[in-house]
Amino acid sequence: MEIPVTVHRARLGPQEFKVVRPARPPEHAVLLDDGWFLNACVDEAAARLMAGLWRLAATSPRSLIHLPLRRGAAGTGTGTAETGARPLDLVLLHHSLQFAPSRWKELRGRLGPGLRQSVTVPASDPETGHAAPHHAENRDLFHQHLHAETLFVTGSAKVFRETAGAFREVAEHGPRHARDGSPGGHYCARLGSGDDGARDIHIEYSDAREA
């Protein structure tokens, strides 16, 4: 899978950070915090892009993978004004980077236009599904932090690689469920964090044609 991206570099004090964004953020995707759950509503294209970015996070331990999603909230028909849910951006990062989310707002403000590139990530790993990281025997956990209207998901390469399949599953099966008239056309997957106090991410297919 080839993903067009923009690569940004900025310094905070003596440290330089690399931030990677999709060149074209998905048109039909939103991440919402309703106080109880974290809900990602995505169409097929957005689900495939997010699966790719999840895998990119597994292979880019020195980068922050930033997906701007807040601006897409109005285009998904999710009714954030009615529900009171708060739209969030998403940042994926390897735990070894040890980036403090409290520094994100300053770093984000220093990012320029960036350089256009293309990155290639495997579409899937045949030997792995989207193993839920909340199983007791799995020591690779997601850790979550909320700061500056952004959800930070920190984990190991292994856990990013293994859980990318949740988005791929929604991309592959969500459209068929919508076409076949499954109850409510609803298709979803769940990513458990395994981190005490953290919330699961509920990934729901949302047909772009109905947005």
mmCIF file of C-alpha atoms in Angstrom:
data_model
loop_
_atom_site.group_PDB
_atom_site.id
_atom_site.type_symbol
_atom_site.label_atom_id
_atom_site.label_comp_id
_atom_site.label_asym_id
_atom_site.label_seq_id
_atom_site.Cartn_x
_atom_site.Cartn_y
_atom_site.Cartn_z
ATOM 1 C CA MET A 1 0.000 0.000 0.000
ATOM 2 C CA GLU A 2 1.398 3.380 -1.037
ATOM 3 C CA ILE A 3 0.465 6.421 1.038
ATOM 4 C CA PRO A 4 1.167 10.006 -0.099
ATOM 5 C CA VAL A 5 2.365 11.921 2.961
ATOM 6 C CA THR A 6 3.880 15.217 3.991
ATOM 7 C CA VAL A 7 6.936 15.055 6.225
ATOM 8 C CA HIS A 8 7.494 17.912 8.665
ATOM 9 C CA ARG A 9 10.494 18.607 10.879
ATOM 10 C CA ALA A 10 10.620 21.083 13.747
ATOM 11 C CA ARG A 11 12.808 21.685 16.770
ATOM 12 C CA LEU A 12 11.875 22.038 20.400
ATOM 13 C CA GLY A 13 14.993 23.149 22.209
ATOM 14 C CA PRO A 14 17.877 20.840 21.268
ATOM 15 C CA GLN A 15 15.564 18.127 19.876
ATOM 16 C CA GLU A 16 14.302 17.815 16.321
ATOM 17 C CA PHE A 17 11.053 15.941 15.748
ATOM 18 C CA LYS A 18 9.673 14.382 12.595
ATOM 19 C CA VAL A 19 5.916 14.536 12.051
ATOM 20 C CA VAL A 20 4.282 12.581 9.224
ATOM 21 C CA ARG A 21 0.796 13.443 7.979
ATOM 22 C CA PRO A 22 -1.267 12.006 5.132
ATOM 23 C CA ALA A 23 -1.002 14.369 2.182
ATOM 24 C CA ARG A 24 -4.789 14.306 1.918
ATOM 25 C CA PRO A 25 -6.613 13.690 5.206
ATOM 26 C CA PRO A 26 -9.664 11.458 4.794
ATOM 27 C CA GLU A 27 -12.860 13.259 3.810
ATOM 28 C CA HIS A 28 -15.171 10.934 5.718
ATOM 29 C CA ALA A 29 -13.581 10.163 9.061
ATOM 30 C CA VAL A 30 -13.978 11.503 12.555
ATOM 31 C CA LEU A 31 -12.743 10.570 16.021
ATOM 32 C CA LEU A 32 -15.111 11.512 18.821
ATOM 33 C CA ASP A 33 -14.777 11.566 22.598
ATOM 34 C CA ASP A 34 -18.219 11.379 24.180
ATOM 35 C CA GLY A 35 -16.882 11.109 27.714
ATOM 36 C CA TRP A 36 -17.451 7.354 27.913
ATOM 37 C CA PHE A 37 -16.142 6.015 24.627
ATOM 38 C CA LEU A 38 -13.727 6.904 21.838
ATOM 39 C CA ASN A 39 -15.611 6.455 18.575
ATOM 40 C CA ALA A 40 -14.016 6.444 15.124
ATOM 41 C CA CYS A 41 -16.541 6.727 12.277
ATOM 42 C CA VAL A 42 -14.930 5.936 8.914
ATOM 43 C CA ASP A 43 -15.852 5.083 5.354
ATOM 44 C CA GLU A 44 -13.953 2.494 3.341
ATOM 45 C CA ALA A 45 -11.240 4.839 2.063
ATOM 46 C CA ALA A 46 -10.632 6.307 5.520
ATOM 47 C CA ALA A 47 -10.479 2.857 7.132
ATOM 48 C CA ARG A 48 -7.876 1.715 4.600
ATOM 49 C CA LEU A 49 -5.836 4.875 5.133
ATOM 50 C CA MET A 50 -5.937 4.457 8.911
ATOM 51 C CA ALA A 51 -4.867 0.823 8.605
ATOM 52 C CA GLY A 52 -1.905 2.022 6.561
ATOM 53 C CA LEU A 53 -0.992 4.741 9.047
ATOM 54 C CA TRP A 54 -1.257 2.247 11.908
ATOM 55 C CA ARG A 55 1.272 0.071 10.068
ATOM 56 C CA LEU A 56 3.424 3.103 9.307
ATOM 57 C CA ALA A 57 3.600 3.777 13.050
ATOM 58 C CA ALA A 58 4.932 0.223 13.470
ATOM 59 C CA THR A 59 7.787 0.865 11.038
ATOM 60 C CA SER A 60 8.587 4.491 11.994
ATOM 61 C CA PRO A 61 9.670 4.501 15.645
ATOM 62 C CA ARG A 62 11.285 7.940 15.341
ATOM 63 C CA SER A 63 8.221 9.692 13.890
ATOM 64 C CA LEU A 64 4.943 11.068 15.178
ATOM 65 C CA ILE A 65 2.148 10.005 12.828
ATOM 66 C CA HIS A 66 -0.448 12.791 12.873
ATOM 67 C CA LEU A 67 -3.926 12.385 11.414
ATOM 68 C CA PRO A 68 -5.922 15.651 11.495
ATOM 69 C CA LEU A 69 -9.550 14.564 11.944
ATOM 70 C CA ARG A 70 -11.295 17.411 13.747
ATOM 71 C CA ARG A 71 -12.133 19.295 10.565
ATOM 72 C CA GLY A 72 -13.854 16.213 9.167
ATOM 73 C CA ALA A 73 -16.442 16.036 11.933
ATOM 74 C CA ALA A 74 -18.943 18.206 10.069
ATOM 75 C CA GLY A 75 -18.733 16.035 6.954
ATOM 76 C CA THR A 76 -19.618 12.733 8.567
ATOM 77 C CA GLY A 77 -23.156 13.484 9.689
ATOM 78 C CA THR A 78 -22.339 12.417 13.238
ATOM 79 C CA GLY A 79 -24.178 15.303 14.867
ATOM 80 C CA THR A 80 -21.534 16.386 17.361
ATOM 81 C CA ALA A 81 -23.582 19.421 18.371
ATOM 82 C CA GLU A 82 -26.479 17.187 19.389
ATOM 83 C CA THR A 83 -24.431 14.551 21.200
ATOM 84 C CA GLY A 84 -21.922 16.861 22.860
ATOM 85 C CA ALA A 85 -19.089 14.615 21.659
ATOM 86 C CA ARG A 86 -15.721 16.302 21.226
ATOM 87 C CA PRO A 87 -13.869 15.825 17.888
ATOM 88 C CA LEU A 88 -10.218 14.821 18.253
ATOM 89 C CA ASP A 89 -7.118 14.586 16.118
ATOM 90 C CA LEU A 90 -4.980 11.446 16.365
ATOM 91 C CA VAL A 91 -1.242 10.978 16.931
ATOM 92 C CA LEU A 92 0.401 7.550 16.826
ATOM 93 C CA LEU A 93 3.890 7.115 18.234
ATOM 94 C CA HIS A 94 6.297 4.410 19.315
ATOM 95 C CA HIS A 95 6.882 4.312 23.069
ATOM 96 C CA SER A 96 10.663 4.601 22.606
ATOM 97 C CA LEU A 97 10.264 8.151 21.280
ATOM 98 C CA GLN A 98 9.257 9.273 24.797
ATOM 99 C CA PHE A 99 7.475 12.344 23.503
ATOM 100 C CA ALA A 100 5.460 14.228 26.126
ATOM 101 C CA PRO A 101 1.954 15.067 24.835
ATOM 102 C CA SER A 102 2.154 18.351 26.771
ATOM 103 C CA ARG A 103 4.688 19.512 24.164
ATOM 104 C CA TRP A 104 2.431 18.762 21.201
ATOM 105 C CA LYS A 105 0.691 22.128 20.914
ATOM 106 C CA GLU A 106 4.019 23.949 20.687
ATOM 107 C CA LEU A 107 5.437 21.436 18.203
ATOM 108 C CA ARG A 108 2.282 21.540 16.071
ATOM 109 C CA GLY A 109 2.512 25.321 15.904
ATOM 110 C CA ARG A 110 6.043 25.122 14.515
ATOM 111 C CA LEU A 111 5.259 22.790 11.627
ATOM 112 C CA GLY A 112 5.649 24.274 8.159
ATOM 113 C CA PRO A 113 4.139 23.036 4.890
ATOM 114 C CA GLY A 114 6.318 19.928 4.892
ATOM 115 C CA LEU A 115 7.743 17.905 2.004
ATOM 116 C CA ARG A 116 5.611 15.613 -0.128
ATOM 117 C CA GLN A 117 6.704 11.984 -0.245
ATOM 118 C CA SER A 118 5.211 8.546 -0.740
ATOM 119 C CA VAL A 119 5.694 5.713 1.723
ATOM 120 C CA THR A 120 4.959 2.061 1.129
ATOM 121 C CA VAL A 121 3.608 -0.192 3.865
ATOM 122 C CA PRO A 122 2.481 -3.838 3.603
ATOM 123 C CA ALA A 123 -1.265 -4.148 3.086
ATOM 124 C CA SER A 124 -1.422 -6.897 5.695
ATOM 125 C CA ASP A 125 0.491 -9.553 7.587
ATOM 126 C CA PRO A 126 -0.932 -12.984 6.737
ATOM 127 C CA GLU A 127 0.312 -14.364 10.029
ATOM 128 C CA THR A 128 -1.450 -11.779 12.200
ATOM 129 C CA GLY A 129 -5.010 -10.661 12.640
ATOM 130 C CA HIS A 130 -6.051 -7.769 14.816
ATOM 131 C CA ALA A 131 -5.181 -9.421 18.100
ATOM 132 C CA ALA A 132 -6.766 -7.498 20.932
ATOM 133 C CA PRO A 133 -3.972 -6.097 23.106
ATOM 134 C CA HIS A 134 -6.095 -6.347 26.247
ATOM 135 C CA HIS A 135 -5.473 -10.081 26.613
ATOM 136 C CA ALA A 136 -3.647 -10.758 29.864
ATOM 137 C CA GLU A 137 -0.886 -12.691 28.105
ATOM 138 C CA ASN A 138 -0.118 -9.803 25.747
ATOM 139 C CA ARG A 139 2.397 -7.421 27.280
ATOM 140 C CA ASP A 140 2.267 -4.997 24.369
ATOM 141 C CA LEU A 141 -0.296 -2.405 25.385
ATOM 142 C CA PHE A 142 -1.605 0.847 24.025
ATOM 143 C CA HIS A 143 -1.330 3.873 26.278
ATOM 144 C CA GLN A 144 -3.598 6.846 25.753
ATOM 145 C CA HIS A 145 -3.244 10.521 26.532
ATOM 146 C CA LEU A 146 -5.567 13.394 25.671
ATOM 147 C CA HIS A 147 -4.009 16.795 25.156
ATOM 148 C CA ALA A 148 -4.686 19.808 22.929
ATOM 149 C CA GLU A 149 -7.742 18.186 21.308
ATOM 150 C CA THR A 150 -5.614 15.216 20.301
ATOM 151 C CA LEU A 151 -5.662 11.546 21.251
ATOM 152 C CA PHE A 152 -2.146 10.156 21.619
ATOM 153 C CA VAL A 153 -1.862 6.400 21.140
ATOM 154 C CA THR A 154 1.537 5.072 22.224
ATOM 155 C CA GLY A 155 2.637 1.482 21.743
ATOM 156 C CA SER A 156 5.210 -0.934 20.406
ATOM 157 C CA ALA A 157 5.793 -1.855 16.763
ATOM 158 C CA LYS A 158 4.249 -5.247 17.477
ATOM 159 C CA VAL A 159 0.980 -3.903 18.821
ATOM 160 C CA PHE A 160 0.582 -1.347 16.008
ATOM 161 C CA ARG A 161 1.278 -4.044 13.425
ATOM 162 C CA GLU A 162 -1.136 -6.529 14.938
ATOM 163 C CA THR A 163 -4.033 -4.137 15.489
ATOM 164 C CA ALA A 164 -3.931 -2.401 12.085
ATOM 165 C CA GLY A 165 -6.173 -5.242 10.914
ATOM 166 C CA ALA A 166 -9.140 -3.821 12.846
ATOM 167 C CA PHE A 167 -9.343 -0.942 10.361
ATOM 168 C CA ARG A 168 -8.741 -3.243 7.414
ATOM 169 C CA GLU A 169 -11.572 -5.482 8.617
ATOM 170 C CA VAL A 170 -13.970 -2.532 8.735
ATOM 171 C CA ALA A 171 -12.893 -1.468 5.225
ATOM 172 C CA GLU A 172 -13.442 -4.949 3.819
ATOM 173 C CA HIS A 173 -16.698 -5.911 5.526
ATOM 174 C CA GLY A 174 -18.413 -2.607 6.313
ATOM 175 C CA PRO A 175 -19.532 -1.779 2.736
ATOM 176 C CA ARG A 176 -21.045 -5.244 2.237
ATOM 177 C CA HIS A 177 -23.047 -4.977 5.458
ATOM 178 C CA ALA A 178 -24.357 -1.589 4.351
ATOM 179 C CA ARG A 179 -25.328 -2.931 0.919
ATOM 180 C CA ASP A 180 -26.938 -6.124 2.237
ATOM 181 C CA GLY A 181 -29.164 -4.271 4.662
ATOM 182 C CA SER A 182 -27.706 -5.821 7.808
ATOM 183 C CA PRO A 183 -29.432 -4.510 10.966
ATOM 184 C CA GLY A 184 -28.965 -0.765 10.768
ATOM 185 C CA GLY A 185 -26.177 -1.360 8.234
ATOM 186 C CA HIS A 186 -23.955 -1.414 11.306
ATOM 187 C CA TYR A 187 -20.478 -2.893 11.167
ATOM 188 C CA CYS A 188 -17.792 -2.174 13.722
ATOM 189 C CA ALA A 189 -14.590 -3.390 15.341
ATOM 190 C CA ARG A 190 -13.024 -2.590 18.685
ATOM 191 C CA LEU A 191 -9.489 -1.842 19.773
ATOM 192 C CA GLY A 192 -8.852 -2.520 23.453
ATOM 193 C CA SER A 193 -5.973 -0.660 25.026
ATOM 194 C CA GLY A 194 -5.111 -2.949 27.930
ATOM 195 C CA ASP A 195 -3.944 0.120 29.836
ATOM 196 C CA ASP A 196 -5.798 0.487 33.150
ATOM 197 C CA GLY A 197 -8.185 3.408 32.945
ATOM 198 C CA ALA A 198 -7.860 3.767 29.167
ATOM 199 C CA ARG A 199 -10.868 3.404 26.891
ATOM 200 C CA ASP A 200 -11.416 1.121 23.939
ATOM 201 C CA ILE A 201 -11.620 2.664 20.491
ATOM 202 C CA HIS A 202 -14.876 1.745 18.761
ATOM 203 C CA ILE A 203 -14.391 1.770 14.959
ATOM 204 C CA GLU A 204 -17.674 2.044 13.079
ATOM 205 C CA TYR A 205 -18.206 1.885 9.337
ATOM 206 C CA SER A 206 -20.071 4.932 8.013
ATOM 207 C CA ASP A 207 -21.081 4.957 4.345
ATOM 208 C CA ALA A 208 -19.756 8.165 2.770
ATOM 209 C CA ARG A 209 -22.787 8.277 0.460
ATOM 210 C CA GLU A 210 -25.071 8.692 3.459
ATOM 211 C CA ALA A 211 -22.980 11.390 5.148
#
